[in-house]
XYZ file of C-alpha atoms in Angstrom:
409
model
C -69.177 -60.785 -17.426
C -69.148 -61.081 -20.925
C -66.819 -62.385 -23.147
C -63.989 -61.238 -26.085
C -65.557 -63.860 -28.084
C -62.786 -63.665 -30.963
C -60.380 -64.158 -28.207
C -62.198 -66.919 -25.923
C -60.952 -65.089 -23.281
C -62.993 -63.011 -20.474
C -63.822 -59.119 -21.648
C -62.641 -57.843 -17.593
C -59.315 -60.524 -17.816
C -58.486 -59.344 -21.158
C -58.095 -55.600 -19.516
C -56.384 -56.789 -16.620
C -53.757 -58.069 -19.516
C -54.098 -55.336 -20.981
C -53.228 -53.070 -17.858
C -50.212 -54.765 -16.839
C -48.666 -54.932 -19.886
C -49.312 -50.931 -20.088
C -47.498 -50.029 -17.062
C -44.744 -52.529 -17.580
C -44.270 -50.772 -21.088
C -43.752 -47.343 -19.378
C -46.542 -46.266 -21.132
C -50.001 -43.583 -20.082
C -53.485 -44.638 -21.182
C -53.075 -41.879 -23.547
C -50.440 -41.995 -25.230
C -52.097 -46.015 -25.624
C -55.119 -44.526 -26.778
C -52.488 -42.033 -29.256
C -51.336 -45.342 -31.230
C -54.580 -47.165 -31.565
C -56.068 -43.306 -32.524
C -58.940 -43.375 -30.253
C -59.930 -41.236 -26.735
C -58.218 -42.156 -23.268
C -61.585 -42.788 -22.711
C -61.748 -45.982 -24.941
C -58.288 -47.314 -23.236
C -59.643 -47.154 -20.119
C -63.183 -48.829 -20.751
C -60.810 -51.719 -22.657
C -58.948 -52.170 -18.941
C -61.839 -52.366 -17.192
C -63.465 -54.645 -19.547
C -66.320 -51.956 -20.144
C -65.326 -52.237 -23.977
C -65.126 -55.291 -26.501
C -60.887 -54.911 -27.973
C -60.820 -55.913 -32.095
C -58.376 -58.239 -33.309
C -56.804 -55.354 -35.075
C -56.762 -53.037 -32.051
C -54.573 -56.109 -29.951
C -52.450 -56.650 -32.393
C -51.643 -53.199 -32.562
C -51.135 -52.528 -28.330
C -49.519 -56.173 -28.476
C -46.757 -54.836 -30.837
C -46.763 -51.539 -28.984
C -46.082 -52.955 -25.221
C -43.420 -55.033 -27.256
C -45.282 -58.147 -24.970
C -46.511 -61.296 -27.049
C -50.847 -62.024 -27.985
C -49.879 -65.235 -25.300
C -48.947 -62.656 -22.359
C -52.364 -60.978 -23.167
C -54.814 -63.876 -23.992
C -53.739 -65.455 -21.414
C -56.438 -67.889 -19.567
C -55.924 -67.082 -16.041
C -55.688 -63.467 -14.143
C -51.887 -61.765 -13.449
C -50.352 -63.573 -10.576
C -50.268 -62.078 -6.798
C -51.094 -58.857 -7.204
C -48.029 -56.912 -6.590
C -49.248 -54.171 -8.881
C -52.077 -53.600 -6.796
C -50.065 -53.555 -4.056
C -47.936 -51.264 -5.236
C -51.037 -48.975 -6.364
C -52.181 -48.840 -2.754
C -49.151 -48.340 -0.764
C -48.243 -45.063 -3.426
C -51.926 -44.329 -2.795
C -51.345 -44.188 0.975
C -48.226 -42.466 0.961
C -49.152 -39.724 -1.735
C -45.878 -38.853 -4.171
C -45.922 -34.814 -4.717
C -44.821 -35.156 -8.328
C -47.628 -36.972 -10.105
C -45.118 -38.184 -12.641
C -42.552 -39.976 -10.530
C -46.280 -42.359 -9.425
C -46.780 -42.629 -12.640
C -43.329 -43.968 -12.895
C -42.852 -46.191 -9.706
C -46.363 -47.879 -11.061
C -45.174 -48.609 -13.652
C -41.964 -50.518 -12.499
C -44.476 -52.518 -9.953
C -45.986 -53.821 -13.476
C -42.394 -54.677 -14.378
C -41.769 -56.661 -11.728
C -45.111 -57.868 -11.644
C -44.677 -59.389 -15.075
C -40.781 -60.718 -14.657
C -41.850 -62.703 -11.574
C -45.078 -63.595 -13.560
C -43.195 -64.972 -16.186
C -40.013 -66.191 -13.647
C -43.522 -68.488 -11.886
C -44.624 -69.933 -15.248
C -41.035 -71.386 -16.022
C -41.060 -73.184 -13.104
C -44.094 -74.113 -14.086
C -43.579 -75.800 -17.184
C -40.193 -77.675 -15.908
C -41.990 -78.566 -12.582
C -39.248 -77.076 -11.034
C -40.146 -74.288 -8.624
C -38.175 -72.108 -6.733
C -37.212 -73.779 -3.026
C -37.776 -71.433 0.057
C -36.002 -71.301 2.651
C -37.937 -68.478 4.501
C -37.742 -67.686 8.201
C -40.113 -66.544 10.361
C -40.207 -62.882 10.453
C -37.801 -61.306 13.239
C -40.218 -59.362 15.792
C -37.698 -56.274 16.529
C -40.543 -54.149 18.152
C -39.374 -51.890 20.952
C -35.461 -52.688 20.299
C -32.912 -49.770 19.255
C -32.134 -49.701 15.605
C -28.511 -50.629 15.666
C -29.096 -53.934 18.120
C -31.960 -55.119 15.954
C -29.662 -54.709 12.880
C -27.170 -56.729 14.842
C -28.668 -59.775 16.219
C -31.527 -59.693 11.991
C -28.285 -59.688 10.722
C -25.815 -62.218 12.574
C -28.982 -64.787 12.838
C -29.468 -64.678 8.710
C -25.432 -64.677 8.123
C -25.968 -68.192 10.685
C -28.847 -69.450 8.997
C -28.113 -69.267 5.987
C -24.432 -70.604 6.387
C -22.147 -67.042 4.785
C -20.289 -67.373 8.036
C -18.279 -64.123 8.596
C -16.616 -62.980 5.435
C -17.364 -60.907 2.554
C -20.223 -61.890 0.189
C -19.827 -62.804 -3.051
C -22.950 -62.763 -5.339
C -25.478 -61.854 -3.260
C -28.097 -61.818 -5.394
C -27.551 -65.097 -6.147
C -27.191 -66.623 -2.472
C -30.585 -65.113 -1.365
C -32.635 -66.915 -4.918
C -30.801 -70.234 -4.776
C -30.127 -70.153 -0.937
C -33.669 -68.074 0.664
C -36.188 -68.288 -2.805
C -36.140 -64.779 -3.771
C -37.209 -63.402 -6.985
C -34.854 -60.338 -7.586
C -34.671 -58.971 -10.695
C -32.413 -55.354 -12.397
C -34.840 -53.159 -14.030
C -34.483 -49.520 -15.204
C -35.816 -47.489 -12.774
C -36.127 -43.479 -11.728
C -32.385 -42.283 -10.590
C -33.949 -41.380 -6.636
C -35.143 -45.115 -6.650
C -32.837 -47.616 -5.345
C -35.616 -50.486 -4.732
C -38.924 -52.215 -4.826
C -39.780 -55.081 -2.397
C -42.726 -56.793 -2.350
C -44.372 -60.302 -1.304
C -47.497 -62.940 -2.841
C -47.897 -65.757 -1.818
C -47.627 -67.276 -4.600
C -44.564 -65.253 -6.246
C -43.295 -65.550 -3.021
C -40.538 -62.390 -1.941
C -39.487 -60.461 -5.055
C -37.084 -57.362 -5.644
C -36.079 -54.969 -8.153
C -32.514 -52.879 -7.949
C -32.278 -49.854 -10.179
C -30.024 -51.118 -13.258
C -29.005 -47.792 -13.469
C -26.996 -47.880 -10.392
C -23.368 -49.224 -9.702
C -23.006 -53.138 -8.772
C -22.164 -51.989 -5.392
C -24.928 -50.076 -4.389
C -27.786 -52.709 -5.881
C -26.002 -55.124 -3.758
C -26.410 -52.477 -0.444
C -29.379 -51.817 -2.168
C -30.765 -55.795 -1.797
C -29.754 -56.591 1.851
C -31.651 -53.648 2.540
C -34.883 -54.687 0.652
C -33.995 -58.276 2.333
C -34.834 -56.750 5.704
C -38.228 -55.380 4.901
C -38.481 -59.093 4.060
C -37.523 -60.794 6.927
C -39.591 -58.162 8.621
C -42.505 -57.195 7.186
C -42.886 -59.690 4.633
C -46.472 -58.317 3.672
C -45.703 -54.532 3.741
C -44.450 -53.445 0.228
C -41.273 -51.199 0.172
C -40.228 -48.563 -2.112
C -36.454 -47.157 -1.221
C -36.518 -43.519 -2.151
C -33.781 -41.025 -1.827
C -34.469 -39.156 1.081
C -32.935 -35.513 1.011
C -33.561 -33.394 4.202
C -36.604 -35.569 5.084
C -37.234 -37.436 8.056
C -36.543 -41.193 8.283
C -38.751 -44.001 9.007
C -37.239 -46.738 11.861
C -38.472 -49.415 9.133
C -36.311 -47.225 6.250
C -33.279 -46.597 9.442
C -33.318 -50.841 10.620
C -32.821 -51.769 6.451
C -30.054 -49.328 6.116
C -28.308 -50.741 9.522
C -28.904 -54.302 8.741
C -27.605 -53.737 5.226
C -24.126 -52.696 6.261
C -23.903 -55.408 9.250
C -25.162 -58.036 6.436
C -22.315 -56.239 4.026
C -19.866 -55.762 6.658
C -19.916 -57.836 9.924
C -18.019 -56.069 12.576
C -15.665 -58.742 13.227
C -14.737 -59.587 9.562
C -14.467 -56.040 9.530
C -12.206 -54.671 12.059
C -10.061 -58.801 11.239
C -9.368 -57.688 7.856
C -8.216 -54.117 8.437
C -5.892 -54.768 11.859
C -4.113 -57.329 10.162
C -3.447 -54.892 7.144
C -2.193 -52.498 9.488
C 0.109 -55.441 11.309
C 1.327 -56.185 7.598
C 1.974 -52.956 6.249
C 1.452 -50.191 9.046
C -1.009 -47.344 9.295
C -3.058 -47.746 5.894
C -3.514 -45.112 3.344
C -6.930 -44.085 1.818
C -5.496 -46.582 -1.446
C -5.690 -49.111 1.442
C -9.214 -48.123 2.235
C -9.960 -48.647 -1.517
C -8.586 -51.948 -2.019
C -10.688 -53.221 1.722
C -13.895 -51.658 0.119
C -14.018 -53.601 -3.202
C -12.872 -56.727 -1.308
C -16.412 -56.406 0.812
C -17.875 -55.484 -2.612
C -19.201 -52.141 -1.157
C -18.651 -48.628 -1.826
C -15.952 -46.793 -0.727
C -18.122 -44.322 1.019
C -20.500 -47.522 2.835
C -16.871 -49.300 3.615
C -15.752 -46.394 5.448
C -18.945 -44.978 6.980
C -18.564 -48.266 8.454
C -15.312 -47.908 9.785
C -16.747 -44.994 11.530
C -19.108 -46.645 13.704
C -17.403 -49.222 14.727
C -15.037 -46.595 15.310
C -12.328 -47.103 13.997
C -12.187 -43.746 11.974
C -12.613 -40.677 13.684
C -16.320 -38.650 12.865
C -16.169 -37.240 9.523
C -13.705 -39.188 7.895
C -15.372 -39.225 4.912
C -16.924 -35.512 4.606
C -12.928 -34.825 5.296
C -11.806 -36.318 2.108
C -15.588 -35.683 0.415
C -14.056 -31.876 1.530
C -11.526 -32.144 -0.206
C -12.459 -33.512 -3.751
C -11.524 -37.175 -3.313
C -12.560 -39.103 -6.345
C -13.504 -42.630 -5.879
C -13.707 -43.971 -8.533
C -10.618 -42.544 -10.412
C -9.151 -43.672 -6.351
C -9.813 -46.781 -7.693
C -8.425 -46.429 -11.121
C -5.275 -44.957 -9.655
C -5.122 -48.189 -7.072
C -5.597 -50.871 -9.993
C -9.084 -52.189 -8.566
C -10.811 -53.638 -11.006
C -14.225 -52.236 -12.044
C -16.968 -54.484 -11.407
C -19.641 -55.368 -14.336
C -23.102 -54.914 -13.701
C -25.082 -58.263 -13.408
C -27.925 -58.656 -15.937
C -31.941 -58.032 -15.738
C -32.177 -61.679 -15.211
C -30.594 -64.198 -12.669
C -28.578 -66.956 -13.570
C -31.424 -69.188 -13.232
C -33.809 -67.341 -14.388
C -31.924 -67.289 -18.219
C -31.399 -71.326 -17.707
C -34.789 -72.552 -16.862
C -35.697 -70.633 -21.092
C -32.532 -72.108 -22.764
C -33.807 -75.502 -20.870
C -37.522 -74.952 -21.609
C -36.092 -73.636 -25.298
C -34.158 -77.305 -25.596
C -37.117 -79.726 -24.032
C -39.437 -77.893 -26.811
C -41.963 -76.268 -24.340
C -41.293 -72.870 -25.419
C -40.617 -71.507 -29.096
C -37.279 -69.468 -29.685
C -39.827 -66.722 -30.040
C -41.437 -66.916 -26.719
C -37.841 -68.058 -25.278
C -36.665 -64.284 -26.489
C -40.147 -62.850 -25.555
C -38.965 -64.394 -21.750
C -35.501 -63.120 -21.999
C -36.292 -59.545 -23.836
C -33.750 -60.468 -26.806
C -33.966 -61.051 -29.703
C -33.394 -64.475 -31.782
C -29.843 -63.907 -31.982
C -29.944 -63.028 -28.665
C -31.402 -66.438 -27.667
C -28.476 -68.136 -30.001
C -25.581 -66.307 -28.601
C -26.958 -66.408 -24.774
C -27.588 -70.580 -25.593
C -24.324 -70.871 -26.735
C -22.093 -69.027 -24.008
C -24.045 -70.661 -21.036
C -22.479 -74.129 -23.107
C -19.115 -72.797 -23.111
C -19.213 -71.443 -19.805
C -21.216 -74.330 -18.086
C -20.080 -75.307 -14.731
C -17.574 -72.401 -14.650
C -17.091 -70.393 -11.673
C -16.970 -66.627 -11.252
C -13.587 -65.671 -11.236
C -14.568 -62.325 -8.552
C -11.478 -62.247 -6.664
C -9.245 -58.900 -6.322
C -5.738 -59.459 -5.982
C -3.587 -57.176 -3.416
C -2.006 -54.006 -6.042
C 0.783 -51.519 -4.975
C -0.047 -47.960 -3.934
C 1.528 -45.174 -4.875
C -1.107 -42.997 -3.310
C 0.490 -41.411 -0.148
C -2.121 -39.776 1.898
C -2.577 -41.214 5.375
C -5.761 -42.057 7.013
C -6.194 -41.553 11.526
C -7.355 -44.999 11.833
C -7.944 -45.598 15.496
C -7.124 -48.116 17.301
C -9.551 -50.135 19.764
């Protein structure tokens, strides 16, 4: 193994870091080559450790990839190998559109980099993420719906969630279970990614382009894979007209049950009927917001529980019903999306900066912000320290007059 003398880093290790950074920057080898004014084969050789990287080339690539020299000159290899797992996953399944496969590989590399940064911050503060992982649930031989009911109920009991609507699911799964969760810009057809390694633990990427309620459903979906098939990576891709694998059917069923437990959904709907009479569409708009899920997910859950006739949502859709417009008419506040990083991640970075363990420039790199953005975060978190998140939605006056045919049970 040859050393890159100028940097005192093994050539093959430097190549690994260059490849990880390039993919996380969503750049192809050709784009990197064009930036340096070299052939693509030169970039290939650099990433394989077969061609020495000149100092000016490294500086140019660090600038293009938007990473620090520190990232590229790390003395340890990339942690865990999430990107390697996903590469094998993509190769095994194949991609009809090569560009989609490239974008997914880049998303996996970005998840890898974020998870590594999270681990680095923890190591600097000697504050590891507490892991409260259950043994994998064995659902083999069970019908999808029964398995989903059992696992969702067991998890709610295990981490003390009760039967009511969940608050900040992302924060719960991070602090109570120990998952690393990020909101990243993914291909619009991709809802989420999940991967696991012993070093990094369970890691999930959600699509930041999607509405908060859809991200929450995607998070519950990926959590199902963590609970039942931890060592197998997953990519949640929109499938139109294709056969859905059993594992995906289970994950979808689990997500509905985790976010909308049958007892809680039924009880709240019955209470509303007793107090206000036969519910209208506007009432269902409110109740879907109460459970922090989309209107479609809530109505289809009512259909699944036989509280609404089959096809109720499809009928509304046929009548050109628009949930977003209905939310505005009903006075339901639109939820603000969460950021790329969790509260804990941000606080770790700010704590490292406060203690002098990292510079302001390094904090900006960890938080993917400029220096002014870092200072704004410092001020914001100092000002808001100790304040609880206010996610409550009060009862509103409904003026919408479309009746809903709710069934009694």
